[in-house]
mmCIF file of C-alpha atoms and ligand atoms in Angstrom:
data_model
loop_
_atom_site.group_PDB
_atom_site.id
_atom_site.type_symbol
_atom_site.label_atom_id
_atom_site.label_comp_id
_atom_site.label_asym_id
_atom_site.label_seq_id
_atom_site.Cartn_x
_atom_site.Cartn_y
_atom_site.Cartn_z
ATOM 1 C CA MET A 1 -21.703 26.263 -0.451
ATOM 2 C CA SER A 2 -22.361 29.996 -0.492
ATOM 3 C CA PHE A 3 -24.425 29.879 2.745
ATOM 4 C CA ARG A 4 -21.446 28.763 4.790
ATOM 5 C CA ASN A 5 -19.087 31.697 4.364
ATOM 6 C CA TYR A 6 -19.075 35.089 2.725
ATOM 7 C CA LYS A 7 -17.044 34.868 -0.451
ATOM 8 C CA GLU A 8 -15.919 37.153 -3.245
ATOM 9 C CA LYS A 9 -16.684 35.087 -6.309
ATOM 10 C CA ILE A 10 -19.396 32.734 -7.477
ATOM 11 C CA ASP A 11 -18.414 29.069 -7.824
ATOM 12 C CA GLU A 12 -20.228 26.338 -9.662
ATOM 13 C CA GLY A 13 -22.602 24.648 -7.176
ATOM 14 C CA ASP A 14 -23.339 27.887 -5.243
ATOM 15 C CA LYS A 15 -26.913 28.809 -4.431
ATOM 16 C CA VAL A 16 -27.275 32.482 -5.398
ATOM 17 C CA ILE A 17 -30.045 35.053 -5.189
ATOM 18 C CA LEU A 18 -31.049 36.909 -8.331
ATOM 19 C CA TYR A 19 -32.458 40.354 -7.518
ATOM 20 C CA LEU A 20 -34.575 41.723 -10.356
ATOM 21 C CA SER A 21 -36.495 44.922 -9.820
ATOM 22 C CA ASN A 22 -37.755 44.063 -6.306
ATOM 23 C CA ASN A 23 -38.258 40.386 -7.160
ATOM 24 C CA LEU A 24 -35.982 37.715 -5.733
ATOM 25 C CA TYR A 25 -35.210 34.267 -7.129
ATOM 26 C CA ALA A 26 -32.942 31.556 -5.694
ATOM 27 C CA LEU A 27 -31.006 29.548 -8.238
ATOM 28 C CA GLU A 28 -28.265 26.977 -8.217
ATOM 29 C CA VAL A 29 -25.231 27.757 -10.332
ATOM 30 C CA GLN A 30 -24.917 24.687 -12.558
ATOM 31 C CA ARG A 31 -23.626 24.805 -16.136
ATOM 32 C CA GLU A 32 -26.051 22.086 -17.211
ATOM 33 C CA ILE A 33 -29.395 20.683 -16.096
ATOM 34 C CA LYS A 34 -31.500 17.680 -17.092
ATOM 35 C CA ASN A 35 -34.379 18.266 -19.482
ATOM 36 C CA LYS A 36 -37.671 16.329 -19.363
ATOM 37 C CA LYS A 37 -36.091 13.545 -21.447
ATOM 38 C CA GLY A 38 -33.277 13.175 -18.887
ATOM 39 C CA GLU A 39 -30.685 14.684 -21.259
ATOM 40 C CA MET A 40 -28.113 17.187 -19.978
ATOM 41 C CA ILE A 41 -28.602 20.601 -21.596
ATOM 42 C CA GLU A 42 -27.246 24.108 -21.045
ATOM 43 C CA ASN A 43 -28.791 25.719 -17.944
ATOM 44 C CA VAL A 44 -30.690 28.798 -19.098
ATOM 45 C CA TYR A 45 -32.793 30.440 -16.375
ATOM 46 C CA GLN A 46 -35.872 32.236 -17.696
ATOM 47 C CA THR A 47 -36.675 35.534 -15.963
ATOM 48 C CA PRO A 48 -39.289 38.239 -16.676
ATOM 49 C CA PHE A 49 -36.394 40.321 -18.086
ATOM 50 C CA GLY A 50 -35.110 37.613 -20.430
ATOM 51 C CA ALA A 51 -32.964 34.499 -20.370
ATOM 52 C CA LEU A 52 -29.912 34.146 -18.115
ATOM 53 C CA LYS A 53 -27.106 31.787 -19.149
ATOM 54 C CA VAL A 54 -26.209 30.462 -15.716
ATOM 55 C CA LYS A 55 -22.661 29.407 -16.705
ATOM 56 C CA ASN A 56 -21.820 33.105 -17.220
ATOM 57 C CA LEU A 57 -22.174 33.643 -13.463
ATOM 58 C CA ILE A 58 -19.258 31.337 -12.614
ATOM 59 C CA GLY A 59 -16.272 33.429 -11.545
ATOM 60 C CA ALA A 60 -18.288 36.669 -11.340
ATOM 61 C CA GLU A 61 -18.176 38.681 -8.114
ATOM 62 C CA TYR A 62 -21.133 38.596 -5.733
ATOM 63 C CA GLY A 63 -23.030 41.865 -6.119
ATOM 64 C CA THR A 64 -22.335 41.925 -9.868
ATOM 65 C CA LYS A 65 -24.850 43.700 -12.097
ATOM 66 C CA ILE A 66 -26.039 41.403 -14.861
ATOM 67 C CA GLU A 67 -27.498 42.538 -18.155
ATOM 68 C CA LEU A 68 -30.521 40.718 -19.553
ATOM 69 C CA THR A 69 -32.289 41.384 -22.861
ATOM 70 C CA LYS A 70 -35.105 43.399 -21.241
ATOM 71 C CA GLY A 71 -33.381 44.837 -18.179
ATOM 72 C CA TRP A 72 -30.771 44.189 -15.522
ATOM 73 C CA GLY A 73 -30.405 42.695 -12.068
ATOM 74 C CA HIS A 74 -27.873 41.807 -9.385
ATOM 75 C CA ILE A 75 -26.534 38.504 -8.098
ATOM 76 C CA LEU A 76 -26.470 38.362 -4.309
ATOM 77 C CA GLN A 77 -25.034 36.012 -1.749
ATOM 78 C CA PRO A 78 -27.737 34.069 0.099
ATOM 79 C CA THR A 79 -28.508 34.907 3.727
ATOM 80 C CA PRO A 80 -31.195 33.352 5.945
ATOM 81 C CA GLU A 81 -33.294 36.492 5.329
ATOM 82 C CA LEU A 82 -33.076 36.214 1.526
ATOM 83 C CA TRP A 83 -33.598 32.454 1.712
ATOM 84 C CA SER A 84 -36.865 32.916 3.655
ATOM 85 C CA LEU A 85 -38.065 35.091 0.760
ATOM 86 C CA THR A 86 -37.058 32.676 -2.012
ATOM 87 C CA LEU A 87 -37.105 29.117 -0.610
ATOM 88 C CA PRO A 88 -39.332 26.409 -2.072
ATOM 89 C CA HIS A 89 -42.391 26.329 0.197
ATOM 90 C CA ARG A 90 -43.193 22.877 1.471
ATOM 91 C CA THR A 91 -45.185 24.370 4.380
ATOM 92 C CA GLN A 92 -46.092 27.702 5.849
ATOM 93 C CA ILE A 93 -42.922 29.343 7.112
ATOM 94 C CA ILE A 94 -41.702 31.831 9.699
ATOM 95 C CA TYR A 95 -40.363 35.108 8.288
ATOM 96 C CA THR A 96 -37.552 37.390 9.435
ATOM 97 C CA ALA A 97 -39.553 39.765 11.650
ATOM 98 C CA ASP A 98 -40.838 36.883 13.794
ATOM 99 C CA ILE A 99 -37.504 35.051 13.595
ATOM 100 C CA SER A 100 -35.763 38.092 15.100
ATOM 101 C CA MET A 101 -38.140 38.039 18.050
ATOM 102 C CA ILE A 102 -37.647 34.280 18.487
ATOM 103 C CA MET A 103 -33.828 34.694 18.560
ATOM 104 C CA LEU A 104 -34.155 37.457 21.130
ATOM 105 C CA GLN A 105 -36.609 35.631 23.379
ATOM 106 C CA LEU A 106 -34.554 32.417 23.275
ATOM 107 C CA ASP A 107 -31.399 34.437 24.017
ATOM 108 C CA LEU A 108 -29.498 32.486 21.380
ATOM 109 C CA MET A 109 -25.811 32.952 20.607
ATOM 110 C CA PRO A 110 -22.888 31.009 19.150
ATOM 111 C CA GLY A 111 -22.422 27.752 21.059
ATOM 112 C CA CYS A 112 -26.100 27.165 21.864
ATOM 113 C CA VAL A 113 -27.733 23.787 21.335
ATOM 114 C CA VAL A 114 -31.254 24.308 20.001
ATOM 115 C CA ILE A 115 -34.046 21.829 19.361
ATOM 116 C CA GLU A 116 -36.683 22.780 16.797
ATOM 117 C CA ALA A 117 -39.891 21.060 15.569
ATOM 118 C CA GLY A 118 -41.300 20.951 12.955
ATOM 119 C CA THR A 119 -38.610 21.630 10.429
ATOM 120 C CA GLY A 120 -41.177 22.527 7.757
ATOM 121 C CA SER A 121 -39.392 24.352 4.912
ATOM 122 C CA GLY A 122 -36.287 25.118 6.989
ATOM 123 C CA SER A 123 -36.834 28.872 7.059
ATOM 124 C CA LEU A 124 -36.311 29.240 10.805
ATOM 125 C CA THR A 125 -33.649 26.508 10.775
ATOM 126 C CA HIS A 126 -31.334 28.515 8.484
ATOM 127 C CA ALA A 127 -31.498 31.474 10.868
ATOM 128 C CA LEU A 128 -30.965 29.246 13.933
ATOM 129 C CA ILE A 129 -27.889 27.678 12.320
ATOM 130 C CA ARG A 130 -26.321 31.066 11.588
ATOM 131 C CA ARG A 131 -26.980 32.153 15.180
ATOM 132 C CA VAL A 132 -25.447 29.137 16.990
ATOM 133 C CA ARG A 133 -22.536 28.237 14.707
ATOM 134 C CA PRO A 134 -19.641 27.496 14.730
ATOM 135 C CA HIS A 135 -19.721 25.622 18.067
ATOM 136 C CA GLY A 136 -23.466 25.159 18.567
ATOM 137 C CA HIS A 137 -25.881 22.766 16.895
ATOM 138 C CA VAL A 138 -29.497 22.702 15.759
ATOM 139 C CA TYR A 139 -31.493 19.464 16.100
ATOM 140 C CA THR A 140 -34.622 19.757 13.993
ATOM 141 C CA PHE A 141 -37.489 17.237 13.815
ATOM 142 C CA ASP A 142 -40.441 16.726 11.487
ATOM 143 C CA PHE A 143 -42.979 13.896 11.440
ATOM 144 C CA HIS A 144 -43.318 14.230 7.660
ATOM 145 C CA GLU A 145 -40.607 11.857 6.405
ATOM 146 C CA HIS A 146 -40.081 13.464 2.993
ATOM 147 C CA ARG A 147 -39.833 16.974 4.490
ATOM 148 C CA ALA A 148 -37.211 15.828 7.006
ATOM 149 C CA LYS A 149 -35.191 14.158 4.225
ATOM 150 C CA ILE A 150 -35.367 17.106 1.816
ATOM 151 C CA ALA A 151 -34.419 19.515 4.594
ATOM 152 C CA GLN A 152 -31.311 17.505 5.516
ATOM 153 C CA GLU A 153 -30.294 17.372 1.828
ATOM 154 C CA GLU A 154 -30.802 21.124 1.524
ATOM 155 C CA PHE A 155 -28.675 21.867 4.630
ATOM 156 C CA GLN A 156 -25.965 19.627 3.186
ATOM 157 C CA GLN A 157 -26.131 21.343 -0.249
ATOM 158 C CA HIS A 158 -25.841 24.708 1.502
ATOM 159 C CA GLY A 159 -22.659 23.596 3.282
ATOM 160 C CA LEU A 160 -24.378 23.695 6.679
ATOM 161 C CA GLY A 161 -24.450 19.955 7.439
ATOM 162 C CA ASP A 162 -21.936 20.240 10.323
ATOM 163 C CA PHE A 163 -24.240 22.532 12.275
ATOM 164 C CA VAL A 164 -27.593 20.782 11.967
ATOM 165 C CA THR A 165 -29.208 17.364 12.293
ATOM 166 C CA ALA A 166 -32.644 16.882 10.706
ATOM 167 C CA LYS A 167 -34.645 13.856 11.791
ATOM 168 C CA HIS A 168 -37.962 12.269 10.999
ATOM 169 C CA LYS A 169 -39.976 11.937 14.223
ATOM 170 C CA ASP A 170 -43.361 12.700 15.778
ATOM 171 C CA VAL A 171 -42.048 14.704 18.700
ATOM 172 C CA LEU A 172 -45.407 15.088 20.418
ATOM 173 C CA ALA A 173 -45.958 11.312 20.520
ATOM 174 C CA GLU A 174 -42.350 10.208 21.076
ATOM 175 C CA GLY A 175 -40.442 13.217 22.422
ATOM 176 C CA PHE A 176 -37.010 14.247 21.156
ATOM 177 C CA ASP A 177 -34.065 11.840 21.042
ATOM 178 C CA LYS A 178 -33.262 10.499 24.528
ATOM 179 C CA ASP A 179 -29.591 11.363 24.108
ATOM 180 C CA LEU A 180 -30.594 15.038 23.892
ATOM 181 C CA ASN A 181 -32.050 14.959 27.399
ATOM 182 C CA GLY A 182 -30.520 17.730 29.492
ATOM 183 C CA LYS A 183 -28.493 19.029 26.499
ATOM 184 C CA ALA A 184 -30.574 21.839 24.976
ATOM 185 C CA ASP A 185 -30.230 25.536 25.727
ATOM 186 C CA ALA A 186 -33.530 26.226 23.999
ATOM 187 C CA VAL A 187 -36.475 24.423 22.399
ATOM 188 C CA PHE A 188 -38.764 25.980 19.798
ATOM 189 C CA LEU A 189 -42.002 24.373 18.604
ATOM 190 C CA ASP A 190 -43.820 25.478 15.454
ATOM 191 C CA LEU A 191 -46.470 22.751 15.125
ATOM 192 C CA PRO A 192 -50.112 22.132 16.064
ATOM 193 C CA SER A 193 -50.870 21.552 19.815
ATOM 194 C CA PRO A 194 -47.398 22.692 20.920
ATOM 195 C CA TRP A 195 -48.391 22.428 24.614
ATOM 196 C CA LEU A 196 -48.227 18.635 24.252
ATOM 197 C CA GLY A 197 -44.492 19.071 23.628
ATOM 198 C CA VAL A 198 -43.797 20.997 26.829
ATOM 199 C CA PRO A 199 -42.990 17.908 28.994
ATOM 200 C CA HIS A 200 -40.540 16.731 26.312
ATOM 201 C CA ALA A 201 -39.022 20.218 26.133
ATOM 202 C CA LEU A 202 -38.537 20.165 29.913
ATOM 203 C CA SER A 203 -36.647 16.852 29.655
ATOM 204 C CA ALA A 204 -34.464 18.161 26.832
ATOM 205 C CA ILE A 205 -33.509 21.497 28.263
ATOM 206 C CA LYS A 206 -30.371 21.674 30.423
ATOM 207 C CA GLU A 207 -30.594 22.751 34.011
ATOM 208 C CA GLU A 208 -28.687 25.978 33.312
ATOM 209 C CA GLY A 209 -31.062 26.526 30.367
ATOM 210 C CA LEU A 210 -34.004 26.724 32.741
ATOM 211 C CA GLN A 211 -32.124 29.204 34.902
ATOM 212 C CA ARG A 212 -30.744 31.284 32.047
ATOM 213 C CA ALA A 213 -33.408 33.957 32.054
ATOM 214 C CA GLU A 214 -33.021 34.523 35.789
ATOM 215 C CA THR A 215 -29.246 34.206 36.162
ATOM 216 C CA GLY A 216 -27.913 35.567 32.866
ATOM 217 C CA LEU A 217 -26.061 32.281 32.154
ATOM 218 C CA LYS A 218 -25.021 32.042 28.528
ATOM 219 C CA CYS A 219 -25.069 29.085 26.115
ATOM 220 C CA GLY A 220 -22.255 26.557 26.322
ATOM 221 C CA SER A 221 -20.845 28.142 29.462
ATOM 222 C CA LYS A 222 -21.381 28.069 33.178
ATOM 223 C CA HIS A 223 -19.973 31.605 33.420
ATOM 224 C CA ASN A 224 -22.219 34.427 34.404
ATOM 225 C CA VAL A 225 -22.975 37.040 31.745
ATOM 226 C CA ASN A 226 -20.800 39.556 33.619
ATOM 227 C CA SER A 227 -17.703 37.438 33.062
ATOM 228 C CA TRP A 228 -18.497 36.603 29.417
ATOM 229 C CA PRO A 229 -15.740 37.919 27.124
ATOM 230 C CA ASN A 230 -16.684 40.299 24.323
HETATM 231 C C1 LIG B 301 -45.601 25.383 9.945
HETATM 232 S S1 LIG B 301 -44.499 24.101 9.579
HETATM 233 C C2 LIG B 301 -42.969 24.684 10.307
HETATM 234 C C3 LIG B 301 -42.335 25.764 9.473
HETATM 235 C C4 LIG B 301 -40.928 26.126 9.904
HETATM 236 N N1 LIG B 301 -40.925 26.733 11.207
HETATM 237 C C5 LIG B 301 -40.302 27.076 8.899
HETATM 238 O O1 LIG B 301 -40.085 28.255 9.243
HETATM 239 O O2 LIG B 301 -40.026 26.659 7.755
HETATM 240 C C6 LIG B 301 -44.995 22.865 10.719
HETATM 241 C C7 LIG B 301 -44.255 21.549 10.524
HETATM 242 O O3 LIG B 301 -44.490 20.773 11.685
HETATM 243 C C8 LIG B 301 -44.549 19.424 11.313
HETATM 244 N N2 LIG B 301 -45.234 18.716 12.420
HETATM 245 C C9 LIG B 301 -46.529 18.800 12.789
HETATM 246 N N3 LIG B 301 -46.762 18.026 13.867
HETATM 247 C C10 LIG B 301 -45.584 17.437 14.180
HETATM 248 C C11 LIG B 301 -45.166 16.525 15.198
HETATM 249 N N4 LIG B 301 -46.045 16.059 16.100
HETATM 250 N N5 LIG B 301 -43.867 16.141 15.243
HETATM 251 C C12 LIG B 301 -42.971 16.628 14.330
HETATM 252 N N6 LIG B 301 -43.311 17.481 13.347
HETATM 253 C C13 LIG B 301 -44.591 17.889 13.274
HETATM 254 C C14 LIG B 301 -45.299 19.449 9.981
HETATM 255 O O4 LIG B 301 -45.025 18.290 9.204
HETATM 256 C C15 LIG B 301 -44.769 20.726 9.348
HETATM 257 O O5 LIG B 301 -43.687 20.436 8.466
#
């Protein structure tokens, strides 16, 4: 659940980032894991600096320096930026420099409703979720059924399930869900032949969304930017 909120201490079940001499590794804090025979055994994570007994992390503070037999490292809280550098690659992904530009160009902020396709490895999705929460929502689609399923499980494991819906769908052939028509503040496509998705994006985007760039209207509000509270 460590993606959801900043916290002081590491709990069992957290996803944490191990920083070891400029290398980053994501690991789940579980006392035990299954071995190849399906038996539960102590979770010992092998690193280039030696073995880490994962149970020793439980209760430690984020940022803690950990000693290993051949060196030391730090345990960090996951952020979308660190996740993009450590996530399991199921596809090519978008990295932080491009993600920053995407956020800026889409003028995203808390409260926005965003549609994304394809979900891929969820790199962009994690950043979108952080940007639109707590009142906004990300609807993300992928035509690869397994990828869509794994992504939804991952969002759930990360404590982000309230802010995102991942679905299996060919959005170029079928469009987005009909009940999203006129609801989206922004649509982002990272898939082959994205121009085929433009008519569907036009149906999904809300009227104010189309005017946002010209009028300064902000997500989730009909107020002008000048009257938006700080
Ligand atoms: C490059 S990956 C997206 C990576 C993602 N932006 C990230 O940062 O992790 C492209 C994804 O688009 C999906 N895709 C391709 N064509 C699609 C379509 N017509 N409808 C939905 N998903 C599609 C692929 O299955 C693949 O997972």
